[in-house]
Amino acid sequence: MHTLQLLLAGFAEVFKPLDLLMMFIGLLIGMAVSIMPGLGLVMGVVLALPFTYGMALEPSIILLTAIYMSGTYAGCFTAILYRIPGEPMDVPLLWDGYAMTQRGEAAKALGWALVAALTGGLVSTAVMTTLATPLSEFALKFGAPEYFAAVFFGLTTVVALAGTSIPNALISLFLGLLVATIGTDSTYGTERFTFNSPILTNGVPYVMVLVGMYGFGEILIKLGQSLHVEVPPDRASTKTRFPSFAELWQLRATFVRSTFLGTILGVVPGAGATITSFVSYAIEKQYGRRGNQIGTGIPEGIVAPQIASTASVAGHIVPLLTLGIPGSGATAVILAAFLLHGVQPGPFLFENPESTLVVYTIMASMFVAVVGMCLMGFAWIHVVVKVLTIPQGVLAAIVIMFCLIGAFADRNTISDMWMIVIFGTLAALFERYRFPVSPMVLGAILGPLAEDSYMRSMITYHRDWTVFFTQPIAGSLMALSIVSLSYPIVRSLVARRRAMVAAMQYPDL
């Protein structure tokens, strides 16, 4: 009952004019960037971050969260109609969605995607809102060792789910942690890696790492490939036709299964909407009632990945609010927005009425954002897909301009603009040599948190490092971290073993 009262108070805040305006703008931006190949929702959130500097906390987070939410949905338009995935998470949608379009069922495919996004967003947000208070109460039991273990678990999970080789992911993570150590040590007040440069005395702002690696770097990568994107001719139908109740009832198991997977996997730091989308699609193909037909153009192939990717948003936002641990690139940017406004997400947000209202305002905004993005998608699909006609060269120039202006606006120094260029160049090199960007970015953001909690643990427990394993909560999280690191290594060794056995049994193949 107390949660419901707080949520109602949050809805009252959301419907204030400025908050509604920020949500509307965020939904538009999220839809625009998510259907544009080469942009994506993370870049949309990054580019919007500098505009929140002069805003209050609530409209800032509502803006960024709305971009995140609608970014997981609007990519279905181009994936289904044009076979162009705006985001990696949209790839499973095109396998069945585009097949339905070729059969003249584009409107029906879009209807299934809309219903799936609405269901996944509302149900997962309701579940995570219910769990927010218990999660925060549990998090209040965290001391310095537990908090370090939680941050460490988040970092190792990102590495395990990086999608590339473990050594490359670890190198990327360590570089991010190295960047986090530049500046003045918060514990002893000594300078580290500043090379007598006043620019580096205060450290490298994580905003520069975010905008440089995700924004400027992505444009450099596209310049190295090609900025030209072939836009197929317009489809005959850019309308949406909803499925009947009987059709929905036939897919009830898919709806339940995919919503559960999206919400649960969303809680896992590093999983992201892309992984939840692919996992849900694979589970449906393996265990679904018509799993053998997945990929031929059936609704299950649209519903499963779309529900999972949208449901993952609440799965990432609520742990960010209650534990202070971001689980994806977008939530890392949202964490940066909190820190820029002098607020550290975590269980202490629930300790006084004002900050608790902020939390439930954000949660209420997620309910409204889900409904808003579906209404906008239904009404404006023929307008939204026109974004594809913007020349890629013009779009690249606009993105670079916003990156540099945002960097300069942060501290009014040219050096920050150079930092954007440096980290953008580093991102391009990462792409060339197949190093993942996400571990470095999250390492730069979570590094100070990990160092601070580690130093406090060492001071409190007289340099006894075993405290991270002897405390129940910290020990459990460290065990999960070891499993998280070991699993991909063991999986790779098992796969190599099987390949060797197969080669020995069938040497002629």
Coordinates of C-alpha atoms in Angstrom, one line a residue:
M1 CA 0.0 0.0 0.0
H2 CA 2.8 2.4 0.8
T3 CA 4.4 1.6 -2.6
L4 CA 1.2 2.4 -4.3
Q5 CA 0.9 5.8 -2.5
L6 CA 4.4 6.7 -3.5
L7 CA 3.8 5.6 -7.1
L8 CA 0.6 7.8 -7.3
A9 CA 2.6 10.7 -5.9
G10 CA 5.2 10.0 -8.7
F11 CA 2.5 10.1 -11.3
A12 CA 1.4 13.5 -10.0
E13 CA 5.0 14.7 -10.6
V14 CA 5.3 13.2 -14.0
F15 CA 2.2 15.1 -15.3
K16 CA 3.8 18.4 -14.6
P17 CA 4.3 20.4 -17.8
L18 CA 8.1 20.3 -17.9
D19 CA 8.3 16.6 -17.1
L20 CA 5.8 15.8 -19.7
L21 CA 7.6 17.9 -22.3
M22 CA 10.9 16.2 -21.5
M23 CA 9.3 12.8 -21.9
F24 CA 7.7 13.7 -25.2
I25 CA 11.1 15.0 -26.5
G26 CA 12.8 11.9 -25.2
L27 CA 10.4 9.5 -26.9
L28 CA 10.9 11.4 -30.2
I29 CA 14.7 11.3 -29.9
G30 CA 14.7 7.6 -28.9
M31 CA 12.5 6.7 -31.9
A32 CA 14.6 8.8 -34.3
V33 CA 18.0 7.4 -33.2
S34 CA 17.0 3.8 -32.9
I35 CA 15.9 3.4 -36.5
M36 CA 19.0 5.1 -37.9
P37 CA 21.8 2.6 -38.6
G38 CA 25.0 3.7 -36.9
L39 CA 23.3 5.8 -34.2
G40 CA 21.3 3.8 -31.7
L41 CA 19.7 4.5 -28.3
V42 CA 23.0 4.7 -26.3
M43 CA 24.3 7.4 -28.6
G44 CA 20.9 9.2 -28.3
V45 CA 21.2 9.1 -24.5
V46 CA 24.8 10.3 -24.7
L47 CA 24.0 13.2 -27.0
A48 CA 21.1 14.3 -24.8
L49 CA 23.2 14.2 -21.6
P50 CA 24.9 17.7 -22.1
F51 CA 21.5 19.3 -22.4
T52 CA 20.5 18.2 -18.9
Y53 CA 23.3 20.2 -17.1
G54 CA 21.0 23.2 -16.4
M55 CA 17.9 21.1 -15.7
A56 CA 16.6 19.7 -12.4
L57 CA 17.2 16.1 -11.7
E58 CA 13.7 14.7 -12.4
P59 CA 13.2 16.1 -15.9
S60 CA 16.8 15.1 -16.7
I61 CA 16.3 11.5 -15.8
I62 CA 12.9 11.4 -17.4
L63 CA 14.3 12.6 -20.6
L64 CA 17.1 10.1 -20.7
T65 CA 14.9 7.2 -19.6
A66 CA 12.3 8.0 -22.3
I67 CA 15.0 7.8 -24.9
Y68 CA 16.1 4.5 -23.5
M69 CA 12.6 3.1 -23.4
S70 CA 11.5 4.2 -26.9
G71 CA 14.9 3.2 -28.3
T72 CA 14.1 -0.5 -27.6
Y73 CA 10.9 -0.3 -29.6
A74 CA 11.1 2.0 -32.7
G75 CA 13.8 -0.1 -34.3
C76 CA 11.1 -2.7 -35.1
F77 CA 9.8 -0.3 -37.9
T78 CA 12.8 -0.5 -40.1
A79 CA 13.6 -4.1 -39.2
I80 CA 10.2 -5.3 -40.2
L81 CA 9.5 -3.0 -43.2
Y82 CA 13.0 -2.6 -44.7
R83 CA 15.1 -5.4 -43.2
I84 CA 17.4 -2.7 -41.7
P85 CA 18.0 -3.3 -38.0
G86 CA 18.7 0.1 -36.4
E87 CA 20.1 -1.7 -33.3
P88 CA 21.7 -5.1 -32.8
M89 CA 18.7 -6.0 -30.6
D90 CA 16.4 -5.6 -33.7
V91 CA 18.2 -8.3 -35.7
P92 CA 15.9 -11.2 -34.4
L93 CA 12.9 -9.1 -35.4
L94 CA 13.7 -9.0 -39.1
W95 CA 14.0 -12.8 -39.4
D96 CA 10.3 -13.2 -39.0
G97 CA 9.1 -9.6 -39.3
Y98 CA 10.5 -9.1 -42.8
A99 CA 9.2 -12.5 -43.9
M100 CA 5.7 -11.4 -42.9
T101 CA 6.2 -8.1 -44.8
Q102 CA 7.1 -10.0 -47.9
R103 CA 3.8 -11.9 -47.6
G104 CA 1.9 -8.6 -47.4
E105 CA 1.4 -8.8 -43.6
A106 CA 3.5 -5.8 -42.6
A107 CA 0.7 -4.1 -40.7
K108 CA 0.0 -7.3 -38.8
A109 CA 3.7 -7.7 -37.9
L110 CA 3.9 -4.1 -36.7
G111 CA 0.8 -4.7 -34.6
W112 CA 2.4 -7.7 -32.9
A113 CA 5.5 -5.7 -32.2
L114 CA 3.5 -2.9 -30.6
V115 CA 1.5 -5.2 -28.4
A116 CA 4.7 -7.0 -27.4
A117 CA 6.5 -3.7 -26.5
L118 CA 3.5 -2.5 -24.5
T119 CA 3.2 -5.8 -22.6
G120 CA 6.9 -6.2 -21.8
G121 CA 7.3 -2.6 -20.7
L122 CA 4.2 -2.4 -18.4
V123 CA 4.6 -5.8 -16.8
S124 CA 8.3 -5.6 -16.2
T125 CA 8.0 -2.0 -14.8
A126 CA 5.2 -3.1 -12.5
V127 CA 7.3 -6.1 -11.2
M128 CA 10.4 -4.1 -10.6
T129 CA 8.5 -1.2 -9.0
T130 CA 7.1 -3.7 -6.5
L131 CA 10.6 -5.0 -5.8
A132 CA 12.2 -1.6 -5.4
T133 CA 11.6 -1.1 -1.7
P134 CA 12.7 -4.7 -0.7
L135 CA 15.8 -4.3 -2.9
S136 CA 16.7 -1.0 -1.2
E137 CA 16.1 -2.5 2.2
F138 CA 18.4 -5.3 1.3
A139 CA 21.0 -2.9 -0.1
L140 CA 21.0 -1.0 3.2
K141 CA 22.8 -4.0 4.7
F142 CA 25.7 -3.3 2.4
G143 CA 28.9 -2.0 4.0
A144 CA 32.1 -1.1 2.2
P145 CA 33.0 -4.8 1.5
E146 CA 29.6 -5.6 0.2
Y147 CA 29.5 -2.5 -2.0
F148 CA 32.9 -3.3 -3.5
A149 CA 31.8 -6.9 -4.2
A150 CA 28.7 -5.6 -5.9
V151 CA 30.6 -3.2 -8.1
F152 CA 33.2 -5.9 -8.8
F153 CA 30.4 -8.3 -9.8
G154 CA 29.0 -5.7 -12.2
L155 CA 32.4 -5.2 -13.8
T156 CA 33.1 -8.9 -14.2
T157 CA 29.6 -9.6 -15.7
V158 CA 30.2 -6.9 -18.3
V159 CA 33.4 -8.6 -19.3
A160 CA 31.7 -12.0 -19.4
L161 CA 29.0 -10.7 -21.6
A162 CA 31.2 -8.5 -23.8
G163 CA 30.7 -10.7 -26.9
T164 CA 34.4 -10.8 -27.8
S165 CA 37.4 -12.6 -26.4
I166 CA 37.9 -12.5 -22.7
P167 CA 41.5 -11.1 -22.9
N168 CA 40.3 -8.2 -25.1
A169 CA 37.4 -7.5 -22.8
L170 CA 39.8 -7.5 -19.7
I171 CA 42.2 -5.2 -21.4
S172 CA 39.3 -2.8 -22.2
L173 CA 38.1 -3.0 -18.6
F174 CA 41.6 -2.3 -17.2
L175 CA 42.1 0.7 -19.5
G176 CA 38.8 2.1 -18.2
L177 CA 40.0 1.5 -14.6
L178 CA 43.3 3.2 -15.4
V179 CA 41.5 6.2 -16.8
A180 CA 39.5 6.3 -13.5
T181 CA 42.7 6.6 -11.5
I182 CA 43.9 9.8 -13.3
G183 CA 43.8 12.8 -11.0
T184 CA 43.9 13.4 -7.3
D185 CA 43.5 10.4 -5.0
S186 CA 40.4 11.0 -2.9
T187 CA 41.8 9.1 0.1
Y188 CA 45.4 10.4 0.4
G189 CA 45.2 13.6 -1.7
T190 CA 48.1 12.7 -4.0
E191 CA 48.3 13.2 -7.7
R192 CA 48.4 10.2 -10.0
F193 CA 49.2 10.1 -13.7
T194 CA 48.7 13.8 -14.1
F195 CA 52.2 14.4 -15.6
N196 CA 52.2 17.9 -14.0
S197 CA 49.3 18.9 -16.2
P198 CA 46.7 21.1 -14.5
I199 CA 44.1 19.7 -17.0
L200 CA 44.4 16.2 -15.5
T201 CA 44.6 17.3 -11.8
N202 CA 40.8 16.9 -11.4
G203 CA 40.8 13.7 -13.4
V204 CA 39.1 12.7 -16.7
P205 CA 35.4 13.4 -16.5
Y206 CA 33.4 10.3 -17.3
V207 CA 31.2 12.4 -19.6
M208 CA 34.1 12.9 -21.9
V209 CA 34.7 9.1 -22.0
L210 CA 31.0 8.4 -22.6
V211 CA 30.6 11.0 -25.4
G212 CA 33.9 10.3 -26.9
M213 CA 33.7 6.5 -27.0
Y214 CA 30.0 6.2 -27.9
G215 CA 29.3 9.4 -29.9
F216 CA 32.4 10.8 -31.6
G217 CA 34.0 7.3 -31.9
E218 CA 30.9 5.8 -33.7
I219 CA 31.1 8.5 -36.3
L220 CA 34.8 7.9 -36.9
I221 CA 34.0 4.2 -37.3
K222 CA 31.3 5.0 -39.8
L223 CA 33.6 7.3 -41.7
G224 CA 36.1 4.5 -41.9
Q225 CA 33.5 2.2 -43.4
S226 CA 31.0 4.1 -45.4
L227 CA 28.4 6.7 -44.6
H228 CA 26.1 5.7 -47.4
V229 CA 23.1 3.5 -46.5
E230 CA 20.8 2.2 -49.2
V231 CA 17.2 3.0 -48.4
P232 CA 14.8 0.5 -49.9
P233 CA 11.7 1.8 -51.6
D234 CA 8.7 2.6 -49.4
R235 CA 6.6 -0.4 -48.4
A236 CA 2.9 -0.3 -49.4
S237 CA 1.8 -0.3 -45.8
T238 CA 3.2 1.8 -42.9
K239 CA 0.1 1.2 -40.8
T240 CA -0.4 -1.1 -37.8
R241 CA -3.1 -3.7 -37.4
F242 CA -3.6 -5.2 -34.0
P243 CA -4.0 -9.0 -33.4
S244 CA -7.3 -10.3 -32.2
F245 CA -7.8 -11.6 -28.6
A246 CA -7.9 -15.2 -29.9
E247 CA -4.5 -14.7 -31.6
L248 CA -3.1 -13.2 -28.4
W249 CA -4.4 -16.0 -26.3
Q250 CA -2.7 -18.6 -28.5
L251 CA 0.7 -16.9 -27.7
R252 CA 0.1 -16.5 -24.0
A253 CA 3.0 -18.8 -23.1
T254 CA 5.3 -16.8 -25.4
F255 CA 4.2 -13.6 -23.6
V256 CA 4.8 -15.0 -20.1
R257 CA 8.1 -16.6 -21.0
S258 CA 9.6 -13.6 -22.8
T259 CA 8.5 -11.1 -20.2
F260 CA 10.0 -13.2 -17.4
L261 CA 13.3 -13.6 -19.3
G262 CA 13.5 -9.9 -20.2
T263 CA 12.9 -8.8 -16.6
I264 CA 15.3 -11.3 -15.0
L265 CA 18.1 -10.9 -17.6
G266 CA 17.6 -7.1 -17.3
V267 CA 18.7 -7.3 -13.7
V268 CA 22.0 -8.9 -14.7
P269 CA 24.6 -6.1 -15.2
G270 CA 26.0 -6.1 -18.7
A271 CA 23.2 -8.3 -20.3
G272 CA 21.5 -5.4 -22.1
A273 CA 18.6 -5.4 -24.5
T274 CA 20.6 -7.1 -27.2
I275 CA 21.4 -10.2 -25.2
T276 CA 17.9 -10.5 -23.8
S277 CA 16.4 -10.2 -27.3
F278 CA 18.6 -13.0 -28.7
V279 CA 18.2 -15.2 -25.7
S280 CA 14.4 -14.9 -25.7
Y281 CA 14.3 -15.6 -29.5
A282 CA 16.5 -18.7 -29.0
I283 CA 14.4 -20.0 -26.1
E284 CA 11.2 -19.5 -28.1
K285 CA 12.8 -21.4 -31.0
Q286 CA 13.8 -24.3 -28.7
Y287 CA 10.8 -24.5 -26.4
G288 CA 8.0 -22.7 -28.2
R289 CA 4.9 -24.5 -29.4
R290 CA 5.9 -23.7 -33.0
G291 CA 9.6 -23.4 -32.5
N292 CA 10.4 -25.4 -35.6
Q293 CA 8.7 -22.6 -37.7
I294 CA 10.6 -19.7 -36.1
G295 CA 12.3 -17.8 -38.9
T296 CA 9.7 -18.4 -41.5
G297 CA 7.5 -15.4 -40.6
I298 CA 5.3 -16.2 -37.5
P299 CA 4.3 -13.8 -34.7
E300 CA 6.3 -15.7 -32.1
G301 CA 9.5 -14.6 -33.8
I302 CA 8.5 -10.9 -33.3
V303 CA 6.8 -11.1 -29.9
A304 CA 9.7 -12.9 -28.1
P305 CA 12.6 -10.6 -28.9
Q306 CA 10.5 -7.4 -28.7
I307 CA 9.0 -8.2 -25.3
A308 CA 12.4 -9.2 -23.9
S309 CA 14.2 -6.1 -25.1
T310 CA 11.6 -3.7 -23.8
A311 CA 11.2 -5.5 -20.5
S312 CA 15.0 -5.3 -19.9
V313 CA 14.7 -1.5 -19.5
A314 CA 13.0 -1.8 -16.1
G315 CA 15.3 -4.6 -15.2
H316 CA 18.2 -2.2 -15.6
I317 CA 16.8 1.0 -14.2
V318 CA 15.5 -0.3 -10.9
P319 CA 18.8 -1.9 -9.8
L320 CA 20.5 1.3 -10.8
L321 CA 18.2 3.3 -8.5
T322 CA 18.3 0.8 -5.6
L323 CA 21.9 -0.4 -5.8
G324 CA 23.7 2.3 -7.8
I325 CA 25.0 -0.3 -10.3
P326 CA 24.4 0.3 -14.0
G327 CA 23.9 -2.8 -16.1
S328 CA 24.2 -1.4 -19.7
G329 CA 25.7 1.5 -21.7
A330 CA 22.5 3.5 -21.5
T331 CA 22.1 3.1 -17.7
A332 CA 25.8 4.1 -17.3
V333 CA 24.9 7.4 -19.0
I334 CA 21.9 7.8 -16.7
L335 CA 24.2 7.1 -13.7
A336 CA 26.4 9.9 -15.0
A337 CA 23.4 12.2 -15.1
F338 CA 22.7 11.4 -11.4
L339 CA 26.3 12.1 -10.5
L340 CA 26.3 15.4 -12.4
H341 CA 23.4 16.6 -10.3
G342 CA 25.2 15.6 -7.1
V343 CA 23.1 12.5 -6.4
Q344 CA 24.5 9.0 -5.8
P345 CA 21.9 6.3 -6.7
G346 CA 21.6 3.6 -4.1
P347 CA 19.7 2.5 -1.0
F348 CA 20.1 5.9 0.6
L349 CA 17.8 7.4 -2.0
F350 CA 15.0 5.7 0.0
E351 CA 15.9 7.2 3.3
N352 CA 14.2 10.5 3.1
P353 CA 10.8 11.5 1.5
E354 CA 12.3 13.9 -1.1
S355 CA 14.7 11.4 -2.7
T356 CA 12.2 8.6 -2.5
L357 CA 9.7 10.7 -4.4
V358 CA 12.4 11.2 -7.1
V359 CA 12.7 7.4 -7.4
Y360 CA 9.0 6.8 -7.7
T361 CA 8.6 9.7 -10.1
I362 CA 11.1 8.0 -12.4
M363 CA 9.3 4.7 -12.1
A364 CA 5.9 6.4 -12.8
S365 CA 7.5 8.0 -15.9
M366 CA 8.4 4.6 -17.2
F367 CA 4.8 3.5 -17.1
V368 CA 3.8 6.7 -19.0
A369 CA 6.7 6.3 -21.4
V370 CA 5.7 2.8 -22.4
V371 CA 2.2 3.9 -23.2
G372 CA 3.4 7.1 -24.9
M373 CA 5.9 5.4 -27.2
C374 CA 3.2 2.9 -28.3
L375 CA 0.7 5.7 -29.1
M376 CA 3.3 7.6 -31.0
G377 CA 4.5 4.6 -32.8
F378 CA 0.9 3.7 -33.9
A379 CA 0.1 7.2 -35.0
W380 CA 3.4 8.4 -36.5
I381 CA 5.1 5.4 -38.0
H382 CA 4.9 6.8 -41.5
V383 CA 6.6 10.0 -40.2
V384 CA 9.2 8.2 -38.1
V385 CA 10.5 6.0 -41.0
K386 CA 11.3 9.2 -43.0
V387 CA 14.3 9.7 -40.7
L388 CA 16.0 7.1 -42.9
T389 CA 16.1 9.6 -45.8
I390 CA 18.5 12.0 -43.9
P391 CA 21.9 11.9 -45.7
Q392 CA 24.4 10.0 -43.5
G393 CA 27.0 12.7 -44.1
V394 CA 24.7 15.4 -42.8
L395 CA 23.8 13.3 -39.8
A396 CA 27.5 12.6 -39.0
A397 CA 28.2 16.4 -39.0
I398 CA 25.3 17.1 -36.7
V399 CA 26.4 14.3 -34.2
I400 CA 30.0 15.6 -34.2
M401 CA 28.8 19.2 -33.6
F402 CA 26.7 18.1 -30.6
C403 CA 29.6 16.0 -29.2
L404 CA 32.0 18.9 -29.3
I405 CA 29.5 21.6 -28.1
G406 CA 28.4 19.3 -25.2
A407 CA 32.1 18.8 -24.2
F408 CA 32.8 22.5 -24.2
A409 CA 29.6 23.3 -22.3
D410 CA 30.6 21.0 -19.4
R411 CA 33.6 23.0 -18.1
N412 CA 34.1 25.7 -20.8
T413 CA 37.5 24.4 -21.7
I414 CA 39.0 23.5 -25.1
S415 CA 40.9 20.6 -23.5
D416 CA 37.6 18.8 -22.9
M417 CA 37.0 18.9 -26.7
W418 CA 40.4 17.4 -27.3
M419 CA 39.5 14.6 -24.8
I420 CA 36.4 13.9 -26.9
V421 CA 38.6 13.5 -30.0
I422 CA 41.1 11.3 -28.1
F423 CA 38.5 8.9 -26.8
G424 CA 36.7 8.9 -30.1
T425 CA 39.9 7.9 -31.8
L426 CA 40.5 5.3 -29.2
A427 CA 37.0 3.9 -29.8
A428 CA 37.8 3.7 -33.5
L429 CA 41.0 1.7 -32.7
F430 CA 39.0 -0.5 -30.4
E431 CA 36.6 -1.3 -33.3
R432 CA 39.5 -2.0 -35.7
Y433 CA 41.3 -4.4 -33.4
R434 CA 38.1 -6.0 -32.0
F435 CA 38.2 -4.6 -28.4
P436 CA 34.8 -4.0 -26.8
V437 CA 34.0 -0.4 -25.8
S438 CA 31.5 -1.1 -23.0
P439 CA 33.9 -2.6 -20.4
M440 CA 36.2 0.5 -20.7
V441 CA 33.3 2.9 -20.3
L442 CA 31.8 1.2 -17.3
G443 CA 35.3 0.8 -15.9
A444 CA 35.8 4.5 -16.1
I445 CA 32.5 5.1 -14.4
L446 CA 32.6 2.4 -11.7
G447 CA 36.3 2.6 -11.1
P448 CA 36.1 5.5 -8.6
L449 CA 33.2 3.7 -6.8
A450 CA 35.2 0.5 -6.6
E451 CA 38.4 2.2 -5.4
D452 CA 36.5 4.2 -2.7
S453 CA 34.7 1.2 -1.3
Y454 CA 37.9 -0.9 -1.4
M455 CA 40.0 1.7 0.5
R456 CA 37.3 2.1 3.1
S457 CA 37.2 -1.6 3.5
M458 CA 41.0 -1.8 4.0
I459 CA 41.0 1.0 6.5
T460 CA 38.0 -0.3 8.5
Y461 CA 39.2 -3.9 8.6
H462 CA 42.9 -3.2 9.0
R463 CA 44.0 -4.3 5.5
D464 CA 42.4 -7.7 5.9
W465 CA 41.5 -8.6 2.3
T466 CA 39.7 -11.8 3.4
V467 CA 36.8 -9.6 4.5
F468 CA 35.5 -9.7 0.9
F469 CA 35.1 -13.5 1.2
T470 CA 34.1 -14.0 4.9
Q471 CA 31.1 -11.7 5.0
P472 CA 28.0 -13.5 3.8
I473 CA 26.7 -11.0 1.2
A474 CA 30.2 -9.9 0.0
G475 CA 31.3 -13.5 -0.2
S476 CA 28.3 -14.5 -2.3
L477 CA 28.8 -11.7 -4.7
M478 CA 32.5 -12.5 -5.0
A479 CA 31.6 -16.1 -5.7
L480 CA 29.2 -15.0 -8.4
S481 CA 32.0 -12.8 -9.9
I482 CA 34.3 -15.8 -10.1
V483 CA 31.6 -17.8 -11.8
S484 CA 30.9 -14.9 -14.2
L485 CA 34.6 -14.8 -15.2
S486 CA 35.0 -18.5 -15.3
Y487 CA 31.9 -19.5 -17.3
P488 CA 32.9 -18.1 -20.7
I489 CA 36.5 -19.5 -20.3
V490 CA 35.1 -23.0 -19.4
R491 CA 32.6 -22.8 -22.3
S492 CA 35.4 -21.9 -24.7
L493 CA 37.5 -24.8 -23.5
V494 CA 34.6 -27.3 -23.7
A495 CA 33.9 -26.1 -27.3
R496 CA 37.5 -26.6 -28.3
R497 CA 37.5 -30.0 -26.7
R498 CA 34.4 -31.1 -28.6
A499 CA 35.9 -29.7 -31.8
M500 CA 39.1 -31.7 -31.3
V501 CA 37.1 -34.9 -30.5
A502 CA 35.0 -34.4 -33.6
A503 CA 38.2 -33.9 -35.7
M504 CA 39.7 -37.1 -34.4
Q505 CA 36.5 -39.1 -35.0
Y506 CA 35.9 -37.7 -38.5
P507 CA 39.3 -36.7 -39.9
D508 CA 38.0 -36.5 -43.5
L509 CA 35.3 -33.8 -42.7

